[in-house]
Short mmCIF file of C-alpha atoms in Angstrom, two decimals:
data_model
loop_
_atom_site.label_atom_id
_atom_site.label_comp_id
_atom_site.label_asym_id
_atom_site.label_seq_id
_atom_site.Cartn_x
_atom_site.Cartn_y
_atom_site.Cartn_z
CA MET P 1 -68.24 42.39 62.88
CA THR P 2 -66.68 43.92 66.02
CA PRO P 3 -64.37 42.07 68.41
CA ALA P 4 -67.17 41.99 70.91
CA ASP P 5 -69.44 40.28 68.43
CA GLY P 6 -66.75 37.73 67.69
CA LYS P 7 -66.35 36.84 71.33
CA GLN P 8 -70.06 36.45 71.86
CA LYS P 9 -70.55 34.13 68.90
CA GLY P 10 -67.36 32.13 69.37
CA CYS P 11 -65.67 33.37 66.22
CA THR P 12 -62.10 34.54 65.86
CA PRO P 13 -62.07 38.31 65.38
CA ARG P 14 -60.62 39.58 62.11
CA MET P 15 -57.35 41.48 62.04
CA ASP P 16 -57.04 44.78 60.26
CA SER P 17 -53.34 44.70 59.46
CA ARG P 18 -52.02 45.39 55.99
CA TRP P 19 -51.16 41.73 55.41
CA THR P 20 -54.69 40.71 56.32
CA ARG P 21 -56.11 43.10 53.71
CA ILE P 22 -53.63 41.78 51.13
CA SER P 23 -54.56 38.21 51.96
CA ARG P 24 -58.25 38.93 51.66
CA ALA P 25 -57.80 40.48 48.25
CA VAL P 26 -55.56 37.64 47.14
CA ILE P 27 -58.06 35.00 48.21
CA ALA P 28 -61.08 36.86 46.83
CA THR P 29 -59.58 37.65 43.45
CA GLY P 30 -57.56 34.55 42.59
CA ALA P 31 -54.29 36.22 43.64
CA ILE P 32 -53.21 37.55 40.24
CA ALA P 33 -51.68 41.04 40.14
CA TRP P 34 -50.30 42.83 37.14
CA ALA P 35 -47.51 45.38 37.45
CA PRO P 36 -46.06 47.94 35.05
CA ALA P 37 -43.03 47.09 32.97
CA ASN P 38 -40.54 48.60 35.46
CA THR P 39 -41.99 46.79 38.46
CA SER P 40 -41.74 43.10 39.25
CA ALA P 41 -44.96 41.07 38.95
CA MET P 42 -46.32 38.99 41.81
CA LEU P 43 -48.16 35.68 41.42
CA VAL P 44 -49.43 33.79 44.43
CA ASP P 45 -51.15 30.44 44.16
CA SER P 46 -54.57 30.99 45.68
CA ALA P 47 -55.24 27.24 45.89
CA GLN P 48 -52.26 26.84 48.24
CA ILE P 49 -53.41 29.76 50.35
CA ARG P 50 -56.92 28.39 50.62
CA ALA P 51 -55.54 24.97 51.52
CA ALA P 52 -53.41 26.45 54.25
CA SER P 53 -56.14 28.65 55.61
CA ARG P 54 -58.98 26.14 55.15
CA ILE P 55 -61.18 28.93 53.86
CA PRO P 56 -63.81 28.01 51.24
CA ALA P 57 -63.22 29.13 47.67
CA PRO P 58 -64.75 32.51 46.77
CA MET P 59 -68.11 32.50 45.04
CA ALA P 60 -66.92 34.98 42.43
CA SER P 61 -63.51 36.28 41.52
CA MET P 62 -62.33 39.01 39.21
CA THR P 63 -59.35 41.35 39.40
CA TYR P 64 -58.52 44.63 37.76
CA LEU P 65 -55.22 46.35 38.72
CA ASP P 66 -53.92 49.63 37.42
CA ALA P 67 -50.64 51.54 37.85
CA SER P 68 -51.05 54.48 40.17
CA THR P 69 -48.08 56.84 40.49
CA ALA P 70 -45.04 57.82 38.42
CA HIS P 71 -42.64 55.54 40.35
CA GLY P 72 -44.88 52.55 39.91
CA ALA P 73 -43.81 51.19 43.29
CA SER P 74 -47.32 50.61 44.54
CA PHE P 75 -50.50 49.41 42.99
CA ARG P 76 -54.11 50.10 43.70
CA ALA P 77 -56.70 47.51 42.74
CA ARG P 78 -60.40 47.12 42.94
CA ALA P 79 -61.64 43.59 43.32
CA VAL P 80 -65.04 42.01 43.62
CA GLY P 81 -65.06 38.97 45.84
CA ARG P 82 -66.66 37.36 48.74
CA LEU P 83 -64.82 35.87 51.69
CA ARG P 84 -66.50 33.46 54.01
CA SER P 85 -65.11 32.87 57.48
CA SER P 86 -66.68 30.00 59.42
CA CYS P 87 -67.35 30.39 63.10
CA GLY P 88 -64.97 28.52 65.36
CA ARG P 89 -62.13 28.33 62.79
CA THR P 90 -58.83 30.09 63.21
CA ASN P 91 -57.32 32.01 60.32
CA ARG P 92 -54.12 30.14 59.46
CA LEU P 93 -52.72 32.54 56.94
CA GLY P 94 -50.00 33.40 59.39
CA SER P 95 -48.88 29.77 59.58
CA HIS P 96 -48.28 29.49 55.84
CA ARG P 97 -44.66 30.09 54.93
CA LEU P 98 -44.35 33.07 52.70
CA ASN P 99 -41.29 35.18 52.03
CA MET P 100 -42.79 38.56 52.86
CA SER P 101 -39.49 40.36 52.53
CA SER P 102 -39.33 39.57 48.79
CA MET P 103 -42.83 40.78 48.09
CA PRO P 104 -43.35 44.37 46.98
CA HIS P 105 -45.59 46.28 49.29
CA ALA P 106 -48.95 47.17 47.85
CA ASP P 107 -51.95 49.06 49.01
CA LEU P 108 -54.93 46.89 48.05
CA ALA P 109 -58.50 47.78 48.85
CA VAL P 110 -61.52 45.56 48.38
CA ARG P 111 -64.52 47.53 47.13
CA LEU P 112 -67.91 45.83 47.10
CA ASP P 113 -70.01 48.87 46.28
CA THR P 114 -68.49 49.99 42.95
CA PRO P 115 -68.34 48.32 39.53
CA LEU P 116 -65.18 46.48 38.69
CA VAL P 117 -64.81 48.02 35.24
CA SER P 118 -66.55 51.19 34.15
CA SER P 119 -68.50 51.17 30.90
CA SER P 120 -66.06 53.64 29.39
CA THR P 121 -63.18 51.14 29.66
CA ILE P 122 -65.01 48.34 27.84
CA ARG P 123 -63.93 47.99 24.26
CA ARG P 124 -66.65 47.43 21.71
CA PRO P 125 -65.96 44.81 19.02
CA THR P 126 -64.92 46.34 15.74
CA THR P 127 -66.30 45.42 12.33
CA LEU P 128 -63.07 43.63 11.49
CA ALA P 129 -63.34 41.55 14.66
CA ALA P 130 -66.93 40.66 13.83
CA LEU P 131 -65.92 39.61 10.30
CA LYS P 132 -63.12 37.50 11.70
CA CYS P 133 -65.58 35.83 14.05
CA ILE P 134 -67.99 35.06 11.20
CA GLY P 135 -65.11 33.80 9.07
CA GLY P 136 -64.03 31.52 11.87
CA ILE P 137 -67.52 30.07 12.08
CA LEU P 138 -67.68 29.49 8.33
CA ILE P 139 -64.38 27.62 8.28
CA SER P 140 -65.15 25.61 11.39
CA ASP P 141 -65.31 21.83 11.23
CA VAL P 142 -69.06 21.76 11.90
CA VAL P 143 -69.83 23.92 8.86
CA LYS P 144 -67.43 21.91 6.71
CA VAL P 145 -69.13 18.67 7.69
CA ALA P 146 -72.57 20.14 6.97
CA ILE P 147 -71.48 21.32 3.51
CA VAL P 148 -69.93 17.97 2.66
CA ALA P 149 -73.07 16.14 3.83
CA PHE P 150 -75.26 18.39 1.70
CA VAL P 151 -73.08 17.88 -1.39
CA LEU P 152 -73.12 14.11 -0.90
CA ALA P 153 -76.89 14.04 -0.40
CA PHE P 154 -77.47 16.19 -3.48
CA SER P 155 -75.11 14.10 -5.60
CA MET P 156 -76.69 10.85 -4.50
CA SER P 157 -80.14 12.20 -5.19
CA ILE P 158 -79.11 13.16 -8.72
CA LEU P 159 -77.45 9.82 -9.29
CA SER P 160 -80.41 7.89 -7.94
CA ARG P 161 -82.67 9.54 -10.49
CA ALA P 162 -80.09 9.15 -13.24
CA SER P 163 -81.09 12.52 -14.61
CA LEU P 164 -77.55 13.30 -15.73
CA LEU P 165 -76.93 9.96 -17.40
CA ASP P 166 -77.99 8.76 -20.82
CA ALA P 167 -78.38 5.18 -19.63
CA PRO P 168 -79.91 3.87 -16.38
CA LEU P 169 -77.59 2.96 -13.54
CA PRO P 170 -76.63 -0.67 -13.05
CA SER P 171 -78.75 -2.43 -10.49
CA GLY P 172 -75.89 -2.84 -8.03
CA VAL P 173 -74.86 0.81 -8.26
CA ALA P 174 -78.47 1.94 -8.01
CA LYS P 175 -78.98 -0.09 -4.85
CA LEU P 176 -75.77 1.25 -3.36
CA VAL P 177 -76.68 4.84 -4.17
CA GLY P 178 -80.20 4.36 -2.84
CA ALA P 179 -78.96 2.83 0.41
CA ALA P 180 -76.35 5.55 0.91
CA SER P 181 -78.77 8.39 0.23
CA PHE P 182 -81.62 6.95 2.31
CA PRO P 183 -80.60 8.66 5.61
CA PHE P 184 -80.24 11.99 3.85
CA ARG P 185 -83.65 11.63 2.18
CA LYS P 186 -85.23 10.77 5.50
CA ALA P 187 -83.59 13.79 7.14
CA ALA P 188 -84.71 16.09 4.32
CA SER P 189 -88.26 14.73 4.55
CA ALA P 190 -88.32 15.28 8.31
CA CYS P 191 -87.07 18.85 7.89
CA THR P 192 -89.75 19.53 5.26
CA LEU P 193 -92.49 18.22 7.52
CA CYS P 194 -91.25 20.31 10.43
CA TYR P 195 -91.11 23.40 8.26
CA ARG P 196 -94.63 22.88 6.95
CA TRP P 197 -95.95 22.30 10.45
CA ALA P 198 -94.30 25.45 11.79
CA ARG P 199 -95.48 27.52 8.82
CA GLY P 200 -99.05 26.27 9.14
CA HIS P 201 -99.06 26.97 12.87
CA MET P 202 -97.86 30.54 12.34
CA LEU P 203 -100.43 31.20 9.59
CA ARG P 204 -103.28 29.82 11.70
CA THR P 205 -102.13 31.95 14.62
CA ALA P 206 -102.05 35.00 12.34
CA ASP P 207 -105.64 34.26 11.28
CA LYS P 208 -106.76 34.15 14.88
CA ALA P 209 -104.91 37.38 15.62
CA GLY P 210 -106.61 39.02 12.63
CA GLY P 211 -110.01 37.98 13.96
CA VAL P 212 -109.21 39.40 17.37
CA ALA P 213 -108.03 42.65 15.80
CA ALA P 214 -111.26 42.90 13.82
CA THR P 215 -113.35 42.64 16.98
CA ALA P 216 -111.41 45.57 18.43
CA HIS P 217 -113.36 47.86 16.09
CA GLY P 218 -116.61 46.68 17.59
CA PRO P 219 -118.88 43.70 17.06
CA ALA P 220 -120.08 42.77 13.61
CA ILE P 221 -123.65 43.87 12.89
CA PRO P 222 -125.79 41.56 10.72
CA MET P 223 -127.38 43.51 7.92
CA LYS P 224 -131.13 44.00 8.23
CA PHE P 225 -133.43 43.23 5.33
CA ASP P 226 -136.52 45.17 6.40
CA GLY P 227 -137.69 46.32 2.99
CA GLU P 228 -140.73 45.00 1.22
CA GLY P 229 -140.31 41.32 0.39
CA GLY P 230 -137.23 41.05 2.62
CA TRP P 231 -135.02 43.20 0.42
CA GLY P 232 -132.21 45.51 1.44
CA VAL P 233 -130.04 47.98 -0.43
CA CYS P 234 -126.35 47.97 -1.35
CA ALA P 235 -124.33 50.13 -3.73
CA LEU P 236 -121.89 49.15 -6.46
CA GLN P 237 -118.47 50.29 -5.28
CA SER P 238 -115.97 49.09 -7.88
CA LYS P 239 -115.28 46.82 -10.85
CA GLU P 240 -111.92 45.08 -11.07
CA GLU P 241 -110.42 42.51 -13.40
CA VAL P 242 -109.00 39.45 -11.63
CA GLY P 243 -105.46 38.71 -12.77
CA ARG P 244 -105.16 37.29 -16.28
CA SER P 245 -108.51 35.54 -16.05
CA SER P 246 -111.66 36.18 -18.05
CA TYR P 247 -113.58 37.26 -14.93
CA THR P 248 -114.38 40.55 -13.23
CA LYS P 249 -114.88 41.19 -9.53
CA TYR P 250 -117.80 43.47 -8.59
CA GLU P 251 -117.60 44.95 -5.10
CA PHE P 252 -120.66 46.28 -3.27
CA ALA P 253 -120.84 48.47 -0.17
CA LEU P 254 -123.26 47.62 2.64
CA PRO P 255 -125.22 50.34 4.52
CA ASP P 256 -122.93 50.26 7.58
CA GLY P 257 -119.20 49.72 7.82
CA ASN P 258 -119.71 46.99 10.46
CA ASN P 259 -122.48 45.22 8.55
CA VAL P 260 -121.96 41.59 7.52
CA LEU P 261 -124.21 39.40 5.41
CA PRO P 262 -125.79 36.81 7.76
CA LEU P 263 -125.17 33.91 5.40
CA SER P 264 -124.93 30.24 6.29
CA LEU P 265 -122.43 27.94 4.61
CA GLY P 266 -123.46 27.29 1.00
CA GLN P 267 -126.04 30.11 0.89
CA GLN P 268 -126.41 32.51 -2.03
CA VAL P 269 -127.40 36.19 -2.25
CA SER P 270 -130.02 37.53 -4.65
CA LEU P 271 -129.42 40.78 -6.51
CA CYS P 272 -132.03 42.78 -8.42
CA CYS P 273 -131.84 45.99 -10.44
CA LEU P 274 -133.23 47.83 -13.46
CA ASP P 275 -131.30 47.96 -16.70
CA ASN P 276 -131.35 50.85 -19.14
CA ASN P 277 -134.54 49.48 -20.68
CA ASP P 278 -136.29 49.59 -17.28
CA SER P 279 -136.41 45.82 -17.32
CA VAL P 280 -136.03 44.00 -14.01
CA VAL P 281 -133.04 41.68 -13.92
CA GLN P 282 -132.35 39.35 -11.03
CA GLY P 283 -129.90 36.58 -10.22
CA ASP P 284 -128.58 34.44 -7.36
CA PHE P 285 -124.84 34.19 -6.72
CA PHE P 286 -122.34 32.80 -4.23
CA PRO P 287 -120.31 35.68 -2.76
CA TYR P 288 -116.71 35.84 -3.90
CA SER P 289 -115.72 37.46 -0.60
CA SER P 290 -115.74 35.86 2.84
CA ARG P 291 -119.02 35.53 4.69
CA HIS P 292 -117.43 37.48 7.55
CA GLU P 293 -116.35 40.46 5.42
CA ARG P 294 -117.39 43.73 7.07
CA GLY P 295 -119.01 46.60 5.27
CA LYS P 296 -118.87 45.06 1.81
CA PHE P 297 -119.10 41.93 -0.31
CA SER P 298 -118.08 40.97 -3.83
CA LEU P 299 -119.24 38.82 -6.74
CA LEU P 300 -117.29 37.15 -9.54
CA LEU P 301 -118.80 37.31 -13.02
CA PRO P 302 -117.53 36.63 -16.56
CA LYS P 303 -116.27 39.56 -18.57
CA GLY P 304 -118.34 41.02 -21.35
CA ALA P 305 -122.05 41.53 -21.97
CA ASP P 306 -122.66 38.54 -24.24
CA VAL P 307 -125.77 37.03 -22.68
CA GLU P 308 -125.71 33.97 -24.91
CA LYS P 309 -122.09 33.15 -24.19
CA ASN P 310 -122.35 33.83 -20.47
CA GLY P 311 -125.64 31.94 -20.35
CA GLU P 312 -123.73 28.67 -20.86
CA LEU P 313 -121.84 29.36 -17.65
CA LEU P 314 -124.44 31.17 -15.55
CA GLY P 315 -127.87 30.51 -16.96
CA SER P 316 -130.08 33.11 -18.60
CA ASP P 317 -131.19 35.01 -15.47
CA ARG P 318 -127.74 35.49 -14.05
CA ALA P 319 -126.33 36.26 -17.48
CA ASN P 320 -128.82 39.14 -17.83
CA LEU P 321 -127.83 40.54 -14.45
CA ALA P 322 -124.15 40.25 -15.39
CA ARG P 323 -124.90 42.20 -18.57
CA ALA P 324 -126.66 44.95 -16.59
CA LEU P 325 -123.80 45.24 -14.10
CA THR P 326 -121.32 45.45 -16.95
CA THR P 327 -123.07 48.05 -19.15
CA ASP P 328 -125.90 49.72 -17.23
CA ILE P 329 -124.93 49.98 -13.54
CA ASN P 330 -122.28 52.51 -12.64
CA GLU P 331 -120.25 52.91 -9.49
CA GLY P 332 -122.40 54.41 -6.74
CA ASP P 333 -125.69 53.07 -8.14
CA GLU P 334 -127.89 51.17 -5.71
CA VAL P 335 -128.84 47.53 -6.15
CA ALA P 336 -131.44 45.56 -4.20
CA ILE P 337 -130.18 42.56 -2.23
CA LYS P 338 -131.65 39.80 -0.10
CA LEU P 339 -130.59 36.40 1.21
CA GLY P 340 -130.95 33.48 -1.18
CA LYS P 341 -131.26 29.72 -0.80
CA THR P 342 -128.88 27.36 0.97
CA HIS P 343 -127.67 24.56 -1.28
CA LEU P 344 -125.01 22.71 0.73
CA GLU P 345 -126.82 19.66 2.05
CA TYR P 346 -125.84 16.09 2.89
CA ARG P 347 -128.55 13.45 2.46
CA GLY P 348 -126.40 10.38 3.03
CA GLN P 349 -126.64 7.89 5.86
CA TYR P 350 -122.95 7.74 6.75
CA LEU P 351 -122.41 10.10 9.64
CA PRO P 352 -120.31 11.85 10.69
CA VAL P 353 -118.80 13.28 7.53
CA ASN P 354 -115.03 13.08 8.01
CA GLU P 355 -113.85 13.68 4.45
CA MET P 356 -115.00 15.95 1.62
CA VAL P 357 -114.22 15.80 -2.11
CA PHE P 358 -114.83 18.89 -4.25
CA LEU P 359 -115.09 18.82 -8.04
CA ALA P 360 -115.30 22.35 -9.46
CA SER P 361 -115.14 23.95 -12.88
CA GLY P 362 -114.41 27.59 -13.71
CA MET P 363 -116.01 30.02 -11.29
CA GLY P 364 -117.56 27.05 -9.50
CA ILE P 365 -114.49 27.23 -7.28
CA VAL P 366 -115.98 30.28 -5.50
CA PRO P 367 -118.33 28.44 -3.09
CA VAL P 368 -115.79 25.63 -2.69
CA LEU P 369 -113.19 28.07 -1.41
CA GLU P 370 -115.53 29.39 1.27
CA GLU P 371 -116.52 25.88 2.36
CA ILE P 372 -112.86 24.85 2.72
CA LYS P 373 -112.16 27.84 4.94
CA ALA P 374 -115.11 26.86 7.11
CA VAL P 375 -114.55 23.12 7.61
CA LEU P 376 -110.74 22.81 7.89
CA PRO P 377 -109.98 24.70 11.14
CA THR P 378 -109.61 22.36 14.10
CA GLY P 379 -112.83 22.03 16.05
CA SER P 380 -114.99 23.71 13.42
CA SER P 381 -116.39 20.48 11.95
CA SER P 382 -115.94 16.72 11.83
CA VAL P 383 -114.06 16.96 8.51
CA GLU P 384 -110.48 15.71 8.78
CA LEU P 385 -109.50 15.59 5.08
CA ALA P 386 -110.50 17.61 2.01
CA SER P 387 -109.58 17.15 -1.65
CA VAL P 388 -110.16 19.81 -4.32
CA VAL P 389 -110.03 19.00 -8.04
CA TRP P 390 -110.45 22.16 -10.12
CA PHE P 391 -111.00 22.02 -13.89
CA ASP P 392 -110.53 24.85 -16.39
CA GLU P 393 -109.26 24.61 -19.94
CA ASN P 394 -107.95 28.18 -19.72
CA VAL P 395 -104.94 28.13 -17.39
CA LYS P 396 -105.21 31.89 -16.83
CA ASN P 397 -108.56 31.40 -15.11
CA PHE P 398 -106.80 29.71 -12.21
CA ASP P 399 -105.82 33.23 -11.12
CA ILE P 400 -109.23 33.72 -9.53
CA ALA P 401 -108.47 31.42 -6.59
CA ASP P 402 -105.02 29.83 -6.83
CA LYS P 403 -103.48 32.12 -4.23
CA GLN P 404 -106.34 31.55 -1.80
CA LEU P 405 -106.10 27.79 -2.24
CA GLU P 406 -102.36 27.91 -1.77
CA ALA P 407 -102.80 29.92 1.42
CA GLU P 408 -105.25 27.36 2.79
CA TYR P 409 -102.91 24.52 1.85
CA LYS P 410 -100.05 26.19 3.73
CA LYS P 411 -102.26 26.43 6.81
CA TYR P 412 -103.42 22.82 6.63
CA PRO P 413 -100.83 20.82 4.64
CA SER P 414 -101.86 17.53 6.26
CA LYS P 415 -105.61 18.04 5.73
CA LEU P 416 -105.95 19.59 2.26
CA ALA P 417 -105.01 18.37 -1.22
CA VAL P 418 -105.49 20.59 -4.30
CA THR P 419 -105.26 19.54 -7.96
CA CYS P 420 -105.72 21.94 -10.90
CA ILE P 421 -106.40 20.30 -14.27
CA ASP P 422 -106.41 22.29 -17.51
CA ASN P 423 -108.63 19.79 -19.26
CA GLU P 424 -112.14 18.41 -19.23
CA LEU P 425 -113.38 15.80 -16.80
CA THR P 426 -112.85 12.38 -18.40
CA LYS P 427 -112.70 8.85 -17.07
CA ASP P 428 -109.33 7.93 -18.54
CA ASN P 429 -107.37 10.83 -17.00
CA PRO P 430 -104.87 9.40 -14.48
CA ASP P 431 -104.58 12.72 -12.66
CA ILE P 432 -108.28 12.63 -11.86
CA GLU P 433 -108.09 8.99 -10.81
CA ASP P 434 -105.30 9.79 -8.37
CA SER P 435 -106.92 12.98 -7.04
CA VAL P 436 -110.40 11.61 -6.35
CA PRO P 437 -110.37 9.00 -3.56
CA ASN P 438 -112.46 5.88 -3.71
CA PHE P 439 -115.68 6.05 -1.75
CA SER P 440 -115.79 4.95 1.85
CA PRO P 441 -118.42 5.63 4.52
CA GLY P 442 -118.06 9.19 5.79
CA ILE P 443 -117.08 10.81 2.47
CA MET P 444 -119.20 13.60 0.99
CA ALA P 445 -118.73 14.81 -2.59
CA VAL P 446 -119.57 18.36 -3.71
CA VAL P 447 -119.91 19.33 -7.38
CA SER P 448 -119.84 23.00 -8.40
CA GLY P 449 -119.86 24.50 -11.88
CA PRO P 450 -121.92 24.91 -15.04
CA THR P 451 -124.84 22.54 -15.62
CA SER P 452 -123.04 20.48 -18.26
CA PHE P 453 -120.04 19.97 -15.98
CA ALA P 454 -122.23 19.10 -12.98
CA GLN P 455 -123.92 16.31 -14.93
CA ARG P 456 -120.60 14.79 -16.08
CA ALA P 457 -119.08 15.04 -12.62
CA LYS P 458 -122.04 13.36 -10.97
CA ARG P 459 -121.94 10.47 -13.45
CA TYR P 460 -118.21 10.11 -12.88
CA LEU P 461 -118.63 9.90 -9.12
CA VAL P 462 -121.44 7.36 -9.39
CA ASP P 463 -119.23 5.21 -11.62
CA ARG P 464 -116.53 5.43 -8.96
CA GLY P 465 -118.91 3.99 -6.39
CA TYR P 466 -120.28 7.15 -4.77
CA PRO P 467 -123.94 6.86 -3.68
CA LYS P 468 -126.17 9.57 -5.16
CA ASP P 469 -127.30 10.75 -1.73
CA CYS P 470 -123.66 11.42 -0.79
CA ILE P 471 -123.22 13.82 -3.73
CA CYS P 472 -124.24 17.49 -3.39
CA VAL P 473 -124.57 19.57 -6.57
CA LEU P 474 -124.26 23.35 -6.22
CA PRO P 475 -125.94 25.57 -8.87
#
């Protein structure tokens, strides 16, 4: 601002004397100056100066002073500050009593266009400093309190269960321990619920992201079955044992990499081929892979070529096809395929279906797994709860779907319950009683497994009060 501007706007023009520059720097920077060892230091109370001058406090203040010459008699500083001067107010710095004769002269310059401290002068924290910082956090009172609270909660939990004692706790002590540990149990339960919710949300989001990524390669193309009798062609791609189980996964390639099988929920595929005796073998199966799998699909079949043994699980037709795939069909050989029948059907009168109960045995878990994936996502169906009870006397056979079921449970911990029982279905098994809910309108039961198991499971459900038209039996 020029003197002429000051007169026009009614403001007192600024002076350019050395004391005015010193005063500006003092007010803008908090009035702290550091001198070398052989020079006296100067400290001026900026609050007193502002009070005398009636100038508002600076919006930002920072000072960096450095020794300049060999004598150290003068200092040069760079300061970042902002000085406001209101119109119509007189600068009263001159009226404040200061002993100027005792102050060392300095040449201060206020620079607004350069950084206060260059990046080369900033010291990076060392590893030792970082370790000291972490150590300080670990020994802080907050961490100590958290550790003590955890130890107390853990100790009370152990005492409440009396797992370390030969005799049960006295009633008074048990009540005291239970009351003292109640807040900690509630906090632990709340943390567990929050963790499960966050984990499920992230997994569901990852599923959606995977679907979006799949569409980036182009839209899925439903496979065409334009051969005689509605048949198409696929080729056996690989045979792979599934974990420790007694089952083998057979993977087939579709004609196009973007082909998908246009299957509805609960629909089978029919396979047909010639064995080494030129006999036609054919069977219907539920795909082991997802209905939305591109370019391929897979089946799950028992190991071995024993038709009689596998016939108890699959039936004679499917057991013959399993034998042919095991001994006669090699990788790269073509197999005829077409869409089979749909078996998932609800004939009950209680609509909508808001809960589903699945009873499966052995490889009967295959269609159940696909149905769970279809009905649990929010907005995909009216189903709000699903319970799976899976039977197999051979614990190793749980390898065929335990990871998939666990993944679905992690996505929907509040909607899915899974129980694996290494025993037969009986009425007096408390695990089954607890896992299968009592019937109420809106519940649909699905039974999947060998014929003998399906008959027992249906009788069990009827005895539990399930109407026959609310029970669907998958082959």
